[in-house]
Amino acid sequence: MLGLPHEHHHWLYVWIPLFGAFIWFGTLWALLITWLASGRPHYVSQDGNIAYISDVGADILKPLFIVGCAITGLSFFLSSAIERWLRHEGRLVANMRRRERVLASLAVFFAFVGMCGLILLSIFDTKRYTKEHRVFLLVFIVGVGLSAIFTVIEYRWISRDFVEIRKLKTLYIVKGTIALILILLAIAFAITLFQATDPGAIIEWTIAFGFTFYMLTFFFDLRMSKGVHKGELSRQRLLAMQQHGQGVTAAREANVGNGAVPSGDAYHENGAYSAAGPNGYTQMSHANGPASYGRGNAPIAQPANARVANRASAAYP
């Protein structure tokens, strides 16, 4: 792919959340430093003593604010969509149940809603379009909040199926903690917005900077695909691994993320499963037929992987 060796293919997309987080963090600092360096001016749209992000962004730095919000919103949506695509392609641990796929799709959809809200609130600034700005601010908060909730629940279900993969549990805990803190702060912001202007401004800046850390979690999500081949962690293959007692080994290999297959075993793109047989011979079990040993030995019947996977899939409705 574009001349990159396979172990570096993840470089094509892991930079997206990093770049988005960097732009967002830089935009916020530019707005904050400008307000402080200008002597903390009182903007037309400002109610309290502390300026809101939208107050500074509605003034001379509005072009910067729009560009920063557009890049950040697009990066957030693309990170969520690429994570879903990698699971579908079998380069991240697959969704084993229908509900996980539904949760992932909802997370992507609301990431798109949040992106639209962020871009539009920067265009419809609080100085000229106060009502519209607040509507799009609400759209952004709700979109990102729901996307985070669905993502955390999805990770929770995946981590329960593959408890051996420590990175999944770690990401689930980190994402959940950051999302919970930001959601609680968002609730506090909604309460203080009309009742305590200055505390509301402080909370808004805190939430904005905290969103940077949530963006960065997608870097670690996408990086787990490093060195993993297409289909290597697909649902069918994981079911076959579990049925052959290779769940722990496969999970550990996935945790390392070096693209290797379980020691002594191999899974092939055509659905075949191979394992070391007696005397070091190779045993092949194909999706459409029995297994056999090489070097002229008589076939030894083994259950087909397709039937094994179908029986195993009953546990994952």
Short mmCIF file of C-alpha atoms in Angstrom, two decimals:
data_model
loop_
_atom_site.label_atom_id
_atom_site.label_comp_id
_atom_site.label_asym_id
_atom_site.label_seq_id
_atom_site.Cartn_x
_atom_site.Cartn_y
_atom_site.Cartn_z
CA MET A 1 0.00 0.00 0.00
CA LEU A 2 1.64 3.17 -1.26
CA GLY A 3 4.98 1.40 -1.09
CA LEU A 4 4.90 1.07 2.71
CA PRO A 5 5.92 -2.23 4.30
CA HIS A 6 3.01 -4.01 5.96
CA GLU A 7 4.13 -3.29 9.51
CA HIS A 8 3.91 0.45 8.72
CA HIS A 9 0.49 0.47 7.03
CA HIS A 10 -1.06 1.85 10.22
CA TRP A 11 0.88 5.07 9.62
CA LEU A 12 -1.68 5.93 6.93
CA TYR A 13 -4.38 6.66 9.52
CA VAL A 14 -2.97 6.81 13.08
CA TRP A 15 -1.80 10.37 12.43
CA ILE A 16 -5.41 11.57 11.97
CA PRO A 17 -6.39 11.75 15.68
CA LEU A 18 -2.90 13.05 16.54
CA PHE A 19 -3.19 15.82 13.98
CA GLY A 20 -6.73 16.68 15.04
CA ALA A 21 -5.76 16.82 18.72
CA PHE A 22 -2.74 18.99 17.92
CA ILE A 23 -4.81 21.45 15.87
CA TRP A 24 -7.54 21.63 18.52
CA PHE A 25 -5.04 22.13 21.35
CA GLY A 26 -3.20 24.78 19.34
CA THR A 27 -6.42 26.60 18.44
CA LEU A 28 -7.51 26.77 22.07
CA TRP A 29 -4.14 28.09 23.20
CA ALA A 30 -4.15 30.70 20.42
CA LEU A 31 -7.58 31.94 21.53
CA LEU A 32 -6.68 31.94 25.23
CA ILE A 33 -3.29 33.62 24.79
CA THR A 34 -4.80 36.26 22.50
CA TRP A 35 -7.42 37.14 25.11
CA LEU A 36 -4.89 37.27 27.94
CA ALA A 37 -2.25 39.16 25.93
CA SER A 38 -4.84 41.74 24.86
CA GLY A 39 -5.48 42.64 28.48
CA ARG A 40 -8.57 40.48 28.95
CA PRO A 41 -10.90 42.67 26.89
CA HIS A 42 -14.66 42.52 27.37
CA TYR A 43 -16.18 41.37 24.06
CA VAL A 44 -19.56 42.46 22.78
CA SER A 45 -21.03 39.00 23.26
CA GLN A 46 -19.40 38.50 26.68
CA ASP A 47 -21.59 38.52 29.80
CA GLY A 48 -19.15 37.85 32.66
CA ASN A 49 -15.57 38.74 33.44
CA ILE A 50 -14.11 35.61 31.85
CA ALA A 51 -14.49 35.24 28.09
CA TYR A 52 -15.99 32.06 26.67
CA ILE A 53 -14.24 30.30 23.79
CA SER A 54 -17.01 31.42 21.46
CA ASP A 55 -16.57 35.05 22.57
CA VAL A 56 -12.92 35.08 21.52
CA GLY A 57 -13.67 33.00 18.42
CA ALA A 58 -16.32 35.46 17.27
CA ASP A 59 -13.87 38.33 17.12
CA ILE A 60 -10.72 38.87 15.06
CA LEU A 61 -9.67 35.21 15.33
CA LYS A 62 -12.88 33.85 13.77
CA PRO A 63 -11.11 32.50 10.62
CA LEU A 64 -8.68 30.58 12.84
CA PHE A 65 -11.55 29.32 14.97
CA ILE A 66 -13.45 28.03 11.93
CA VAL A 67 -10.43 26.25 10.48
CA GLY A 68 -9.51 24.73 13.85
CA CYS A 69 -13.05 23.49 14.46
CA ALA A 70 -13.37 22.09 10.92
CA ILE A 71 -10.11 20.12 11.13
CA THR A 72 -10.87 18.88 14.65
CA GLY A 73 -14.41 17.82 13.79
CA LEU A 74 -13.34 16.01 10.63
CA SER A 75 -10.49 14.27 12.46
CA PHE A 76 -12.86 13.11 15.19
CA PHE A 77 -15.35 11.69 12.68
CA LEU A 78 -12.68 10.02 10.54
CA SER A 79 -11.03 8.45 13.58
CA SER A 80 -14.33 6.92 14.65
CA ALA A 81 -15.18 5.75 11.11
CA ILE A 82 -11.71 4.25 10.48
CA GLU A 83 -11.86 2.37 13.78
CA ARG A 84 -15.17 0.82 12.67
CA TRP A 85 -13.73 -0.01 9.23
CA LEU A 86 -10.67 -1.72 10.74
CA ARG A 87 -12.91 -3.95 12.84
CA HIS A 88 -14.93 -4.81 9.76
CA GLU A 89 -11.72 -5.62 7.86
CA GLY A 90 -10.45 -7.87 10.65
CA ARG A 91 -7.43 -5.72 11.48
CA LEU A 92 -8.84 -4.88 14.90
CA VAL A 93 -10.66 -7.36 17.14
CA ALA A 94 -13.99 -7.90 15.44
CA ASN A 95 -17.44 -7.20 16.84
CA MET A 96 -18.73 -10.63 17.85
CA ARG A 97 -22.38 -9.69 18.34
CA ARG A 98 -24.92 -7.72 16.37
CA ARG A 99 -25.40 -5.29 19.24
CA GLU A 100 -21.72 -4.37 19.13
CA ARG A 101 -21.98 -3.57 15.43
CA VAL A 102 -25.07 -1.46 16.13
CA LEU A 103 -23.24 0.39 18.91
CA ALA A 104 -20.26 1.01 16.62
CA SER A 105 -22.50 2.35 13.86
CA LEU A 106 -24.31 4.65 16.29
CA ALA A 107 -20.94 5.90 17.59
CA VAL A 108 -19.87 6.79 14.04
CA PHE A 109 -23.22 8.44 13.27
CA PHE A 110 -23.13 10.66 16.35
CA ALA A 111 -19.47 11.46 15.70
CA PHE A 112 -20.69 12.85 12.37
CA VAL A 113 -23.41 14.81 14.19
CA GLY A 114 -20.81 16.20 16.60
CA MET A 115 -18.55 17.16 13.69
CA CYS A 116 -21.37 19.08 12.00
CA GLY A 117 -22.25 20.82 15.25
CA LEU A 118 -18.65 21.91 15.88
CA ILE A 119 -18.19 23.30 12.39
CA LEU A 120 -21.52 25.12 12.34
CA LEU A 121 -21.11 26.67 15.80
CA SER A 122 -17.83 28.21 14.63
CA ILE A 123 -19.48 29.65 11.51
CA PHE A 124 -22.58 30.93 13.30
CA ASP A 125 -20.70 32.85 15.98
CA THR A 126 -22.22 33.94 19.26
CA LYS A 127 -21.90 37.67 18.45
CA ARG A 128 -24.01 37.67 15.29
CA TYR A 129 -26.06 34.47 15.58
CA THR A 130 -26.49 33.91 19.32
CA LYS A 131 -29.49 31.58 19.12
CA GLU A 132 -28.14 29.48 16.26
CA HIS A 133 -24.73 29.27 17.93
CA ARG A 134 -26.21 27.84 21.11
CA VAL A 135 -28.26 25.31 19.15
CA PHE A 136 -25.18 24.04 17.31
CA LEU A 137 -23.22 24.02 20.57
CA LEU A 138 -25.88 21.71 21.97
CA VAL A 139 -25.70 19.55 18.84
CA PHE A 140 -21.92 19.27 19.25
CA ILE A 141 -22.10 18.34 22.94
CA VAL A 142 -24.87 15.79 22.46
CA GLY A 143 -23.24 14.29 19.37
CA VAL A 144 -19.83 13.83 20.97
CA GLY A 145 -21.35 12.68 24.26
CA LEU A 146 -23.53 9.99 22.68
CA SER A 147 -20.70 8.88 20.40
CA ALA A 148 -18.45 8.46 23.45
CA ILE A 149 -21.12 6.54 25.36
CA PHE A 150 -21.76 4.10 22.50
CA THR A 151 -18.02 3.64 21.93
CA VAL A 152 -17.36 2.86 25.60
CA ILE A 153 -20.24 0.35 25.75
CA GLU A 154 -18.97 -1.32 22.57
CA TYR A 155 -15.45 -1.59 24.03
CA ARG A 156 -16.93 -3.03 27.22
CA TRP A 157 -18.58 -5.88 25.34
CA ILE A 158 -15.48 -6.60 23.25
CA SER A 159 -13.21 -6.60 26.31
CA ARG A 160 -15.52 -9.10 28.03
CA ASP A 161 -15.17 -11.53 25.12
CA PHE A 162 -11.37 -11.18 24.98
CA VAL A 163 -10.25 -10.69 28.57
CA GLU A 164 -6.72 -11.80 27.59
CA ILE A 165 -6.17 -8.63 25.55
CA ARG A 166 -5.08 -6.22 28.23
CA LYS A 167 -4.97 -3.25 25.85
CA LEU A 168 -8.70 -3.56 25.20
CA LYS A 169 -9.51 -3.34 28.89
CA THR A 170 -7.07 -0.48 29.37
CA LEU A 171 -8.55 1.50 26.46
CA TYR A 172 -12.05 0.81 27.73
CA ILE A 173 -11.18 2.14 31.19
CA VAL A 174 -9.31 5.19 29.86
CA LYS A 175 -12.01 6.09 27.34
CA GLY A 176 -14.73 5.55 29.91
CA THR A 177 -13.00 7.68 32.53
CA ILE A 178 -12.33 10.60 30.18
CA ALA A 179 -15.83 10.42 28.69
CA LEU A 180 -17.46 10.30 32.14
CA ILE A 181 -15.50 13.33 33.36
CA LEU A 182 -16.32 15.33 30.22
CA ILE A 183 -20.02 14.41 30.36
CA LEU A 184 -20.27 15.43 34.03
CA LEU A 185 -18.50 18.69 33.23
CA ALA A 186 -20.88 19.26 30.31
CA ILE A 187 -23.85 18.86 32.65
CA ALA A 188 -22.26 21.34 35.06
CA PHE A 189 -21.63 23.70 32.15
CA ALA A 190 -25.28 23.57 31.10
CA ILE A 191 -26.33 24.45 34.64
CA THR A 192 -23.87 27.31 35.10
CA LEU A 193 -24.28 28.78 31.60
CA PHE A 194 -27.27 30.88 32.64
CA GLN A 195 -26.79 31.03 36.42
CA ALA A 196 -23.05 31.50 37.02
CA THR A 197 -21.35 32.98 33.99
CA ASP A 198 -17.72 32.99 35.10
CA PRO A 199 -17.68 29.42 36.51
CA GLY A 200 -19.39 28.36 33.28
CA ALA A 201 -16.58 29.89 31.24
CA ILE A 202 -13.95 28.07 33.30
CA ILE A 203 -15.80 24.79 32.86
CA GLU A 204 -16.09 25.37 29.11
CA TRP A 205 -12.34 25.89 28.72
CA THR A 206 -11.72 22.78 30.86
CA ILE A 207 -14.04 20.65 28.72
CA ALA A 208 -12.42 21.93 25.52
CA PHE A 209 -8.91 21.08 26.66
CA GLY A 210 -10.15 17.74 28.03
CA PHE A 211 -11.57 16.86 24.60
CA THR A 212 -7.95 16.82 23.37
CA PHE A 213 -7.24 13.79 25.55
CA TYR A 214 -10.34 11.98 24.30
CA MET A 215 -9.16 12.57 20.73
CA LEU A 216 -5.77 11.10 21.61
CA THR A 217 -7.36 7.81 22.74
CA PHE A 218 -8.17 7.11 19.09
CA PHE A 219 -4.46 7.07 18.32
CA PHE A 220 -4.05 4.06 20.62
CA ASP A 221 -7.21 2.46 19.18
CA LEU A 222 -5.95 2.63 15.62
CA ARG A 223 -2.39 1.72 16.54
CA MET A 224 -3.57 -1.71 17.71
CA SER A 225 -3.87 -2.63 14.01
CA LYS A 226 -0.08 -2.35 13.63
CA GLY A 227 1.24 -5.34 11.68
CA VAL A 228 -2.15 -7.11 11.64
CA HIS A 229 -3.18 -8.47 8.24
CA LYS A 230 -6.63 -8.06 6.75
CA GLY A 231 -8.99 -10.70 8.14
CA GLU A 232 -6.54 -11.86 10.81
CA LEU A 233 -8.92 -10.80 13.60
CA SER A 234 -12.19 -11.34 11.74
CA ARG A 235 -15.20 -12.78 13.53
CA GLN A 236 -15.02 -16.12 11.69
CA ARG A 237 -11.35 -16.56 12.45
CA LEU A 238 -11.72 -15.66 16.12
CA LEU A 239 -14.57 -18.16 16.44
CA ALA A 240 -12.38 -20.85 14.90
CA MET A 241 -9.52 -19.95 17.22
CA GLN A 242 -11.75 -20.24 20.26
CA GLN A 243 -13.13 -23.61 19.17
CA HIS A 244 -9.63 -24.98 18.68
CA GLY A 245 -8.51 -23.73 22.07
CA GLN A 246 -6.38 -20.97 20.59
CA GLY A 247 -8.30 -18.03 22.00
CA VAL A 248 -5.70 -17.06 24.58
CA THR A 249 -2.76 -17.48 22.20
CA ALA A 250 -4.44 -15.53 19.44
CA ALA A 251 -5.43 -12.79 21.85
CA ARG A 252 -1.88 -12.45 23.09
CA GLU A 253 -0.61 -12.18 19.53
CA ALA A 254 -3.22 -9.53 18.84
CA ASN A 255 -2.18 -7.73 21.99
CA VAL A 256 1.42 -7.60 20.82
CA GLY A 257 0.14 -6.43 17.44
CA ASN A 258 3.04 -7.81 15.43
CA GLY A 259 0.92 -9.56 12.86
CA ALA A 260 2.10 -13.02 13.83
CA VAL A 261 -0.29 -15.95 14.01
CA PRO A 262 -0.45 -18.26 17.01
CA SER A 263 2.64 -20.38 17.54
CA GLY A 264 2.40 -23.75 15.84
CA ASP A 265 -0.82 -22.88 14.05
CA ALA A 266 -1.78 -20.99 10.96
CA TYR A 267 -5.03 -19.54 9.67
CA HIS A 268 -5.39 -19.14 5.95
CA GLU A 269 -7.41 -16.66 3.90
CA ASN A 270 -9.49 -19.46 2.33
CA GLY A 271 -10.86 -20.44 5.73
CA ALA A 272 -8.44 -23.27 6.35
CA TYR A 273 -6.95 -23.99 9.71
CA SER A 274 -3.60 -25.69 9.96
CA ALA A 275 -1.81 -27.03 13.00
CA ALA A 276 1.31 -29.04 13.66
CA GLY A 277 0.44 -32.74 13.43
CA PRO A 278 2.32 -35.83 14.61
CA ASN A 279 6.03 -35.91 13.81
CA GLY A 280 5.91 -32.29 12.75
CA TYR A 281 3.58 -32.89 9.78
CA THR A 282 1.01 -30.25 8.95
CA GLN A 283 -2.66 -30.88 9.56
CA MET A 284 -5.05 -28.93 7.33
CA SER A 285 -8.70 -28.42 8.14
CA HIS A 286 -10.55 -26.65 5.31
CA ALA A 287 -13.84 -24.84 5.49
CA ASN A 288 -15.39 -27.23 2.96
CA GLY A 289 -13.82 -30.52 3.86
CA PRO A 290 -12.07 -32.75 6.39
CA ALA A 291 -8.52 -32.41 7.62
CA SER A 292 -5.66 -34.52 6.38
CA TYR A 293 -1.98 -34.99 7.09
CA GLY A 294 0.64 -34.42 4.42
CA ARG A 295 3.33 -36.73 2.98
CA GLY A 296 0.88 -39.34 1.78
CA ASN A 297 -0.71 -40.25 5.12
CA ALA A 298 -4.31 -41.36 5.00
CA PRO A 299 -6.86 -38.62 5.68
CA ILE A 300 -7.96 -38.25 9.27
CA ALA A 301 -11.42 -36.79 9.61
CA GLN A 302 -11.69 -33.52 11.49
CA PRO A 303 -14.66 -31.16 11.77
CA ALA A 304 -14.77 -28.48 9.09
CA ASN A 305 -14.05 -24.97 10.27
CA ALA A 306 -17.24 -23.64 8.76
CA ARG A 307 -19.34 -26.02 10.87
CA VAL A 308 -17.22 -25.27 13.94
CA ALA A 309 -17.63 -21.54 13.46
CA ASN A 310 -21.38 -21.89 12.89
CA ARG A 311 -21.78 -23.81 16.14
CA ALA A 312 -19.65 -21.32 18.01
CA SER A 313 -21.51 -18.36 16.60
CA ALA A 314 -24.63 -19.46 18.47
CA ALA A 315 -23.02 -18.01 21.58
CA TYR A 316 -22.80 -14.58 19.89
CA PRO A 317 -26.32 -13.63 18.72
#
